[in-house]
CSV table of C-alpha atoms and ligand atoms in Angstrom, one decimal:
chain,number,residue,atom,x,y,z
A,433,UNK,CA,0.0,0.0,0.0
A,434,UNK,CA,1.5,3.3,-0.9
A,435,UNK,CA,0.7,4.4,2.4
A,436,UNK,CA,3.0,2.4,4.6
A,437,UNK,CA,5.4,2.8,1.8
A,438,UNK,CA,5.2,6.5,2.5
A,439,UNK,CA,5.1,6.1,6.5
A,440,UNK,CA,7.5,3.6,6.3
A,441,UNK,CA,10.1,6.6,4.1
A,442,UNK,CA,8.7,9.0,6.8
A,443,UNK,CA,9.7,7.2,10.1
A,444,UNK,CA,13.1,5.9,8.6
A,445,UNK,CA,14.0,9.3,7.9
A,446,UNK,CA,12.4,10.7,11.2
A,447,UNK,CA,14.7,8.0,13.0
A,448,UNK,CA,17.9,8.6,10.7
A,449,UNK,CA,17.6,12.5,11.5
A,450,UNK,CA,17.1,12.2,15.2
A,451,UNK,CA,20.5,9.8,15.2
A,452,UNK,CA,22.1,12.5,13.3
A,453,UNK,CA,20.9,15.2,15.7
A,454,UNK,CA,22.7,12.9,18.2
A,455,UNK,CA,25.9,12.9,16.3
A,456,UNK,CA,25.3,9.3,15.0
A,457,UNK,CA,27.1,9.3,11.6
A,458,UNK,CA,26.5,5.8,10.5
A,459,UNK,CA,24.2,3.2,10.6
A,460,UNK,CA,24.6,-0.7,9.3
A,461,UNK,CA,21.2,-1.1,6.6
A,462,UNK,CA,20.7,-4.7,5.6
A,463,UNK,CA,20.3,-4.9,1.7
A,464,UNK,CA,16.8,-6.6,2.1
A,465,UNK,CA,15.9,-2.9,3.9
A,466,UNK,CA,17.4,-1.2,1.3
A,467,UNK,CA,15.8,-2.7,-1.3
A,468,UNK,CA,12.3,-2.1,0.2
A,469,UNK,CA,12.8,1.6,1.1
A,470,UNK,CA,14.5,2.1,-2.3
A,471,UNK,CA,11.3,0.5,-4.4
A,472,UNK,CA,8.5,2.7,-3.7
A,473,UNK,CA,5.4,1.3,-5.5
A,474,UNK,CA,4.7,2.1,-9.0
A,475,UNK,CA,1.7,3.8,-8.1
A,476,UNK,CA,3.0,6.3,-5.6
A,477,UNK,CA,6.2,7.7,-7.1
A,478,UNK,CA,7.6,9.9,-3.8
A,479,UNK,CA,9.1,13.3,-4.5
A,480,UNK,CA,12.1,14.5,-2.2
A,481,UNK,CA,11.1,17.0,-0.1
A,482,UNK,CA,11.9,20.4,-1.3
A,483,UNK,CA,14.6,22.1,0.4
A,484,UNK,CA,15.6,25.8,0.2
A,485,UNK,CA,17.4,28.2,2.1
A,486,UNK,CA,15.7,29.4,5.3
A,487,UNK,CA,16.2,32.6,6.0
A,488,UNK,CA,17.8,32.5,10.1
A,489,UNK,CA,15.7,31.7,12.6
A,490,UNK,CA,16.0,35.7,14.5
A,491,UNK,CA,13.9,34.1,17.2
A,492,UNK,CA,16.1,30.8,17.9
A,493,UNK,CA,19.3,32.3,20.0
A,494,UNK,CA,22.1,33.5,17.5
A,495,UNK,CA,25.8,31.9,17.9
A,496,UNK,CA,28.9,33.9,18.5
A,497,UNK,CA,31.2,34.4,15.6
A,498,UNK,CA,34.9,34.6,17.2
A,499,UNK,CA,36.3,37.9,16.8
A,500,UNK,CA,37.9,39.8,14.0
A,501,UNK,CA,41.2,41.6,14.2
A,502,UNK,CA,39.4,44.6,11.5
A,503,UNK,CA,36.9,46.9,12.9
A,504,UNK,CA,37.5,45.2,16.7
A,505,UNK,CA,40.2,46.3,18.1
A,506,UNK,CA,42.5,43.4,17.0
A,507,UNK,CA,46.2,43.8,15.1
A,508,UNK,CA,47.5,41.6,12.7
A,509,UNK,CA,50.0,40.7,14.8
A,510,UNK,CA,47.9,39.2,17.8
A,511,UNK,CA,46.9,35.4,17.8
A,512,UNK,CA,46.8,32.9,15.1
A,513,UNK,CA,44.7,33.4,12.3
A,514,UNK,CA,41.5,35.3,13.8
A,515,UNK,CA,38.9,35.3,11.6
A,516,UNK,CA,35.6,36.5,11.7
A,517,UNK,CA,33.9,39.1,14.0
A,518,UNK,CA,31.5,39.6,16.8
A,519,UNK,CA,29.0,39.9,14.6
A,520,UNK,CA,26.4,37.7,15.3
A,521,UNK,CA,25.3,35.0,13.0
A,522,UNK,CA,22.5,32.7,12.4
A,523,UNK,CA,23.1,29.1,11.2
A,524,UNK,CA,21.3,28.5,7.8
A,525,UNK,CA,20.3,25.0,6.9
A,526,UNK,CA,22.6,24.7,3.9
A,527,UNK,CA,21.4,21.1,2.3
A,528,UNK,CA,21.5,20.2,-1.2
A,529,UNK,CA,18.0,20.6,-3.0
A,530,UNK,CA,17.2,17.5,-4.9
A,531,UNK,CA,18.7,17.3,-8.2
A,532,UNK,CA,17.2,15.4,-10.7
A,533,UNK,CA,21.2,14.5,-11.9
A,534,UNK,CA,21.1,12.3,-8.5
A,535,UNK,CA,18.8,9.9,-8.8
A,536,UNK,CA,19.7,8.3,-5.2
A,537,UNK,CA,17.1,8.9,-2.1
A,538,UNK,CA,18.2,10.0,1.5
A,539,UNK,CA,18.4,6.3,2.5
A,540,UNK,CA,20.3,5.0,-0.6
A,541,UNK,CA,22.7,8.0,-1.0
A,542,UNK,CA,23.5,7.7,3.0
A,543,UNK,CA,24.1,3.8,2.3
A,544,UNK,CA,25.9,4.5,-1.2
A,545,UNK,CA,28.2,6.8,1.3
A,546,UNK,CA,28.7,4.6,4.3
A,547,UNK,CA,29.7,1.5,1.6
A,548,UNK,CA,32.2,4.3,0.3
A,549,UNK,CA,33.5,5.3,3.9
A,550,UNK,CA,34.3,1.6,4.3
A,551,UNK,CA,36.3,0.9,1.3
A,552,UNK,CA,38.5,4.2,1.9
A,553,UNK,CA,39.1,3.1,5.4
A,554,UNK,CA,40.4,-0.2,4.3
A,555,UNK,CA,42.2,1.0,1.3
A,556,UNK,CA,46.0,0.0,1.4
A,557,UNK,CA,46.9,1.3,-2.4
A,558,UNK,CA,49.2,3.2,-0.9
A,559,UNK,CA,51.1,0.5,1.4
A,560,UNK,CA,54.0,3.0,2.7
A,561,UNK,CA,50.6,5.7,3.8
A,562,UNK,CA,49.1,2.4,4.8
A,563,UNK,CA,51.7,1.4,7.2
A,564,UNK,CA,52.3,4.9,8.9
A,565,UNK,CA,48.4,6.5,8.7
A,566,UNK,CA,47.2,6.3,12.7
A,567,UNK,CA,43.8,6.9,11.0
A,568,UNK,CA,42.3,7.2,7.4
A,569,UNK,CA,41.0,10.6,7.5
A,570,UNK,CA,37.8,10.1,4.8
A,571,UNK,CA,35.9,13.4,5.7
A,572,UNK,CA,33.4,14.9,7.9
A,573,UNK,CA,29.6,17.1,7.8
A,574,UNK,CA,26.9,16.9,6.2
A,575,UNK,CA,26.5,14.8,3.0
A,576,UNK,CA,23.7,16.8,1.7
A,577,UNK,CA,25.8,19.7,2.3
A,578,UNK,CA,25.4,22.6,-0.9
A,579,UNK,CA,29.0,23.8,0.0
A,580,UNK,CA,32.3,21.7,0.4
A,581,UNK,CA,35.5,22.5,1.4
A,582,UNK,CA,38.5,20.4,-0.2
A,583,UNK,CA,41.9,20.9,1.9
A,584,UNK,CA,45.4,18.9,0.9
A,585,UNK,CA,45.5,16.1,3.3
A,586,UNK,CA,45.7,14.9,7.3
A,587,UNK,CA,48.6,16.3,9.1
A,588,UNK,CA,49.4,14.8,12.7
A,589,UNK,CA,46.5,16.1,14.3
A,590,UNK,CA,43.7,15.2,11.8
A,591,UNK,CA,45.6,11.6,11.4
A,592,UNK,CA,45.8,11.4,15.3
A,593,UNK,CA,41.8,11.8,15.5
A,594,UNK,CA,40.9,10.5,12.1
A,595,UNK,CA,38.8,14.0,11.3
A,596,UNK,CA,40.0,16.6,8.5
A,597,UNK,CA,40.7,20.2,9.7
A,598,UNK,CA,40.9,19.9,13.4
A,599,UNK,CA,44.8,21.3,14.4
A,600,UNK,CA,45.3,25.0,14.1
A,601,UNK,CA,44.7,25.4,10.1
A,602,UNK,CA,41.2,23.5,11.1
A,603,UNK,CA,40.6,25.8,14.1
A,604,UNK,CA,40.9,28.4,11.9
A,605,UNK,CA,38.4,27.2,8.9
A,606,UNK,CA,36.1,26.8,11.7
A,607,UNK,CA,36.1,30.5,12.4
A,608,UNK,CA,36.2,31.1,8.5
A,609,UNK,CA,32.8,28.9,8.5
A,610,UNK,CA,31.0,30.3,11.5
A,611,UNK,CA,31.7,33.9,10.6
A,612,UNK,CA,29.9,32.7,7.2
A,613,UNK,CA,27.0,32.0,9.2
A,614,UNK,CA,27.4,28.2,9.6
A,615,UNK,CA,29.1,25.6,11.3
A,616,UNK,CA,31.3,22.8,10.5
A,617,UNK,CA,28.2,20.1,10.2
A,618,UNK,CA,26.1,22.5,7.8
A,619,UNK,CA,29.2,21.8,5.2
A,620,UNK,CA,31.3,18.9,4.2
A,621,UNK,CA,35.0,19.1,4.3
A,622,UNK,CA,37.0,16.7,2.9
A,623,UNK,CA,40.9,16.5,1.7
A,624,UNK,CA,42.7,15.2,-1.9
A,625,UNK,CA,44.5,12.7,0.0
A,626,UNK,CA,43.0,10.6,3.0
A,627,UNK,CA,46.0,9.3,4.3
A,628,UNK,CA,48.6,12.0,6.1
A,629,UNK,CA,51.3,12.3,4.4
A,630,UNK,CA,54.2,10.0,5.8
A,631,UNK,CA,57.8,11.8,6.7
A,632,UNK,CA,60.2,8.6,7.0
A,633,UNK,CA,62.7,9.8,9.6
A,634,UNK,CA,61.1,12.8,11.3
A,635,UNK,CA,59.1,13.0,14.4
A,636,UNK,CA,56.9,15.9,13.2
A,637,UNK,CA,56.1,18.2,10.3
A,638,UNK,CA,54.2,17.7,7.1
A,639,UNK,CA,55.0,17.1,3.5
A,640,UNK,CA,52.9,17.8,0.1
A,641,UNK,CA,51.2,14.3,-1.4
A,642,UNK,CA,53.1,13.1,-4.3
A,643,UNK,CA,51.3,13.2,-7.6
A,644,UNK,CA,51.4,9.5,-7.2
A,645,UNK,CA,49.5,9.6,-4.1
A,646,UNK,CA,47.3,12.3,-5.7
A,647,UNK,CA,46.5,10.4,-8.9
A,648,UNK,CA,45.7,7.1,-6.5
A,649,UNK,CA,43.5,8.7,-3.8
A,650,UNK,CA,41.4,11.4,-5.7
A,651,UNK,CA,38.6,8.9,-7.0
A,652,UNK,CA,37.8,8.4,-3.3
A,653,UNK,CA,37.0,12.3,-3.3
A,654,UNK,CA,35.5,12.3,-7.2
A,655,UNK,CA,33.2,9.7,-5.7
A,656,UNK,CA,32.2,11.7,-2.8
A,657,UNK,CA,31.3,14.7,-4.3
A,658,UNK,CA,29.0,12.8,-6.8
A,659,UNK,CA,27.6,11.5,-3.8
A,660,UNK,CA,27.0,15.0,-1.8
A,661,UNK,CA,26.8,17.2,-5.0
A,662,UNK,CA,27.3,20.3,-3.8
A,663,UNK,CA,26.2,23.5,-5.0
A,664,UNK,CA,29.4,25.2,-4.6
A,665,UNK,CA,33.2,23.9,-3.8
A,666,UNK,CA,35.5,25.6,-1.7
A,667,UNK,CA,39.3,24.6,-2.8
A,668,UNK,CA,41.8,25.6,0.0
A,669,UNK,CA,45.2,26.1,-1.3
A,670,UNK,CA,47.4,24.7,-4.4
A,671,UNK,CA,47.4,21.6,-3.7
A,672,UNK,CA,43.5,20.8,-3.7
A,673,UNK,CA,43.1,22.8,-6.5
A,674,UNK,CA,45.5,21.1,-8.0
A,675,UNK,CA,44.0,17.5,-7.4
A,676,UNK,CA,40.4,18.8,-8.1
A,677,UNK,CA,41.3,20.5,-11.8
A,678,UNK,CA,43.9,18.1,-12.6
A,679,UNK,CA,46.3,20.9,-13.5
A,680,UNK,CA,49.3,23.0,-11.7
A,681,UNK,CA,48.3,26.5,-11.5
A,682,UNK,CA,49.7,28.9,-9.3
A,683,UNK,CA,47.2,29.8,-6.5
A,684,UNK,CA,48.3,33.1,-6.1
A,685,UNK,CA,46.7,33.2,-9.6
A,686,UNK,CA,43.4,31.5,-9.4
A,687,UNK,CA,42.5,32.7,-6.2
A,688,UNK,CA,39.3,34.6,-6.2
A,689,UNK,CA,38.8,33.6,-9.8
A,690,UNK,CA,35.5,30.9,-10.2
A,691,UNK,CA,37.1,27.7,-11.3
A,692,UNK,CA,34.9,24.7,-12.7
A,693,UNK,CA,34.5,21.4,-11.0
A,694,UNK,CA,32.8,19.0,-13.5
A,695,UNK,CA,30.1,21.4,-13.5
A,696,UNK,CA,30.3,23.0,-10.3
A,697,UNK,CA,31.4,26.2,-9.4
A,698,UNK,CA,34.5,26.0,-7.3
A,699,UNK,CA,36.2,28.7,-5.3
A,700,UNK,CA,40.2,28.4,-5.2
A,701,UNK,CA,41.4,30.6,-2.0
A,702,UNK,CA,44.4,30.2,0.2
A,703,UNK,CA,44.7,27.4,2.5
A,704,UNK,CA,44.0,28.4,6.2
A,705,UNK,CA,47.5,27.1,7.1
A,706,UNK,CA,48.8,29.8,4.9
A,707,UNK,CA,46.8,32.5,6.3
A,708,UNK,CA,48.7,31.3,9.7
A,709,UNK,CA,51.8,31.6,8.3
A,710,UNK,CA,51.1,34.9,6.9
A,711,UNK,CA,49.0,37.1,9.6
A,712,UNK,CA,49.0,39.7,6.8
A,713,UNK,CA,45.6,41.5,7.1
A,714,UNK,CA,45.4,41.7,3.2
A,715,UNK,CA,45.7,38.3,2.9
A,716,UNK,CA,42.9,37.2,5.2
A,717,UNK,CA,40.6,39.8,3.6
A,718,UNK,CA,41.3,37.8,0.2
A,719,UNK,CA,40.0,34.9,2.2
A,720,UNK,CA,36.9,36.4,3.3
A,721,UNK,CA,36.1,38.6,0.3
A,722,UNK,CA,36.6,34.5,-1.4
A,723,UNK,CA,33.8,33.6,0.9
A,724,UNK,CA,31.6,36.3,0.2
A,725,UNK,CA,31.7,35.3,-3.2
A,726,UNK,CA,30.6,32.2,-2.4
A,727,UNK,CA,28.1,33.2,0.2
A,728,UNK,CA,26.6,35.1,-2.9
A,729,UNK,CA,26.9,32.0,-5.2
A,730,UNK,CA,24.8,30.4,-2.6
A,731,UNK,CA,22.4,33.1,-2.3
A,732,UNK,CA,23.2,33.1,1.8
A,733,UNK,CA,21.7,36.9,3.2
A,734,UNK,CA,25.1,38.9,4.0
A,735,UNK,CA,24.9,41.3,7.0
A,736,UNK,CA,26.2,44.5,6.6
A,737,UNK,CA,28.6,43.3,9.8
A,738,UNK,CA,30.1,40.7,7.4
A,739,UNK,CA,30.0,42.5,4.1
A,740,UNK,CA,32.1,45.2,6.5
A,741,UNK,CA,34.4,42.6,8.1
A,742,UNK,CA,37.6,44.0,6.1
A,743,UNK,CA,36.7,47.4,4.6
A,744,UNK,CA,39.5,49.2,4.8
A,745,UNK,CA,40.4,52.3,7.4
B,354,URA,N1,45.4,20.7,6.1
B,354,URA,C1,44.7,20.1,5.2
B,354,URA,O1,44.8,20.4,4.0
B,354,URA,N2,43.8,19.2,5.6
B,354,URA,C2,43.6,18.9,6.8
B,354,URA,O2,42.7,18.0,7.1
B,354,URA,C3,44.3,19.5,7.8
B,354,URA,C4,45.3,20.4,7.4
């Protein structure tokens, strides 16, 4: 009966969403499961819910946005990589609209992605990565995410907790992401390679991924952004862009400049871990004025407080 078919859809995602809420990023399906949920009957074809932009929720309390050096006080000098202001913003629910290109429902796009997170964490294609990884670092956020942020690859910290972007660069494309209005779980960030990097003989620092290493692990990445399909990518730094276009081009170059993914708009801008080296204000006004560009893209509202975060004087 189409009727339980659609209840049975209904509380499946009603249960999936409530494990999400709960941080619950997996679930095992059995294909008999699968199968059912995926066949709706012929009679009662089931159209995706449609999602667009909310504008924020002014009523539901707003989150802080970590301080800016421009316009508050702060030098370039002072900490790490601030970015952002005080300005407050609202998180928007920034999930892919259907697309008729992806022909995969919640439940079999979530499975299609688990089965995907499983082979990466067993790959061993790169035996010497293999052999020194502490974790396979596949990605974290929200698969129906419209924007995604490609970095390089782990370094010790990400490899250490198996999560991209969470040392200092990560800290720091946090506070890029929240002063856009969102947090880390409205987006999906992922890296070229999944493995960090090995450095045979040293006890710390990080190395760029060989174009071998490139060339073997950037299917795992093609696959997941045919999964996710976002509206918008976000490439941080030479490297990424360099995997995700396939080409060498300087990034001092492309920065700023709309680059094209397969089809999808893709932002090059400097890595975060660049912007730490380099506290230059100039440079971390590039980086915003990058995200403001794709905040448009996206159609996301712009305060005046963030369209202001770098003016000048
Ligand atoms: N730099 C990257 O490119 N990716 C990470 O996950 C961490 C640092």
């Amino acid at each position: 009966m189409p009727e339980t078919y659609d209840e049975l859809l209904d509380s499946t995602i009603r249960h999936l969403e409530g494990l999400k809420s709960r941080g619950v990023r997996h679930v095992a399906v059995s294909g008999e499961t699968l199968r059912k949920l995926s066949q709706p009957p012929a009679s009662s074809p089931r159209q995706e819910p449609a999602q667009a932009f909310r504008s924020p929720d002014v009523s539901s309390p707003r989150r802080n946005i970590p301080p800016l050096p421009a316009g508050e006080g702060r030098g370039e000098g002072e900490s790490s990589g601030q970015m952002g202001s005080r300005a407050q913003g609202a998180s928007l629910p920034l999930t892919s609209q259907p697309k008729i290109s992806n022909p995969k429902s919640g439940v079999e796009k979530a499975a299609a992605f688990a089965a995907l997170r499983e082979r990466v964490l067993a790959c061993v294609k790169c035996a010497h990565l293999a052999s020194s990884r502490k974790n396979v670092v596949f990605g974290v956020g929200n698969i129906d995410a419209q924007l995604m942020f490609v970095g390089e690859a782990p370094g010790a910290d990400e490899d250490a907790q198996g999560e991209p972007f969470v040392g200092r660069a990560g800290e720091l494309l946090t506070k890029i992401i929240q002063a856009m209005g969102l947090q880390r779980s409205d987006v999906y960030i992922a890296n070229i390679l999944k493995c960090r990097p090995d450095t045979p003989g040293q006890s710390s620092g990080n190395r760029k991924p060989t174009s071998d290493e490139m060339a073997t692990c950037i299917p795992y990445l093609h696959e997941q952004i045919d999964l996710i399909q976002p509206r918008v990518i976000v490439g941080l730094g030479a490297t990424a862009i360099e995997g995700l276009l396939g080409k060498t081009i300087g990034i001092m170059k492309l920065r700023g400049n709309w680059q094209t993914y397969r089809g999808t708009p893709l932002m090059p801008t400097f890595h975060p871990a660049y912007l730490l080296r380099n506290q230059a204000m100039s440079e971390k006004r590039k980086v915003w004025e990058d995200m403001l560009a794709v905040m448009e893209k996206l159609a996301m509202p712009i305060s005046d407080k963030q369209r202001n975060f770098f003016t000048r004087g």
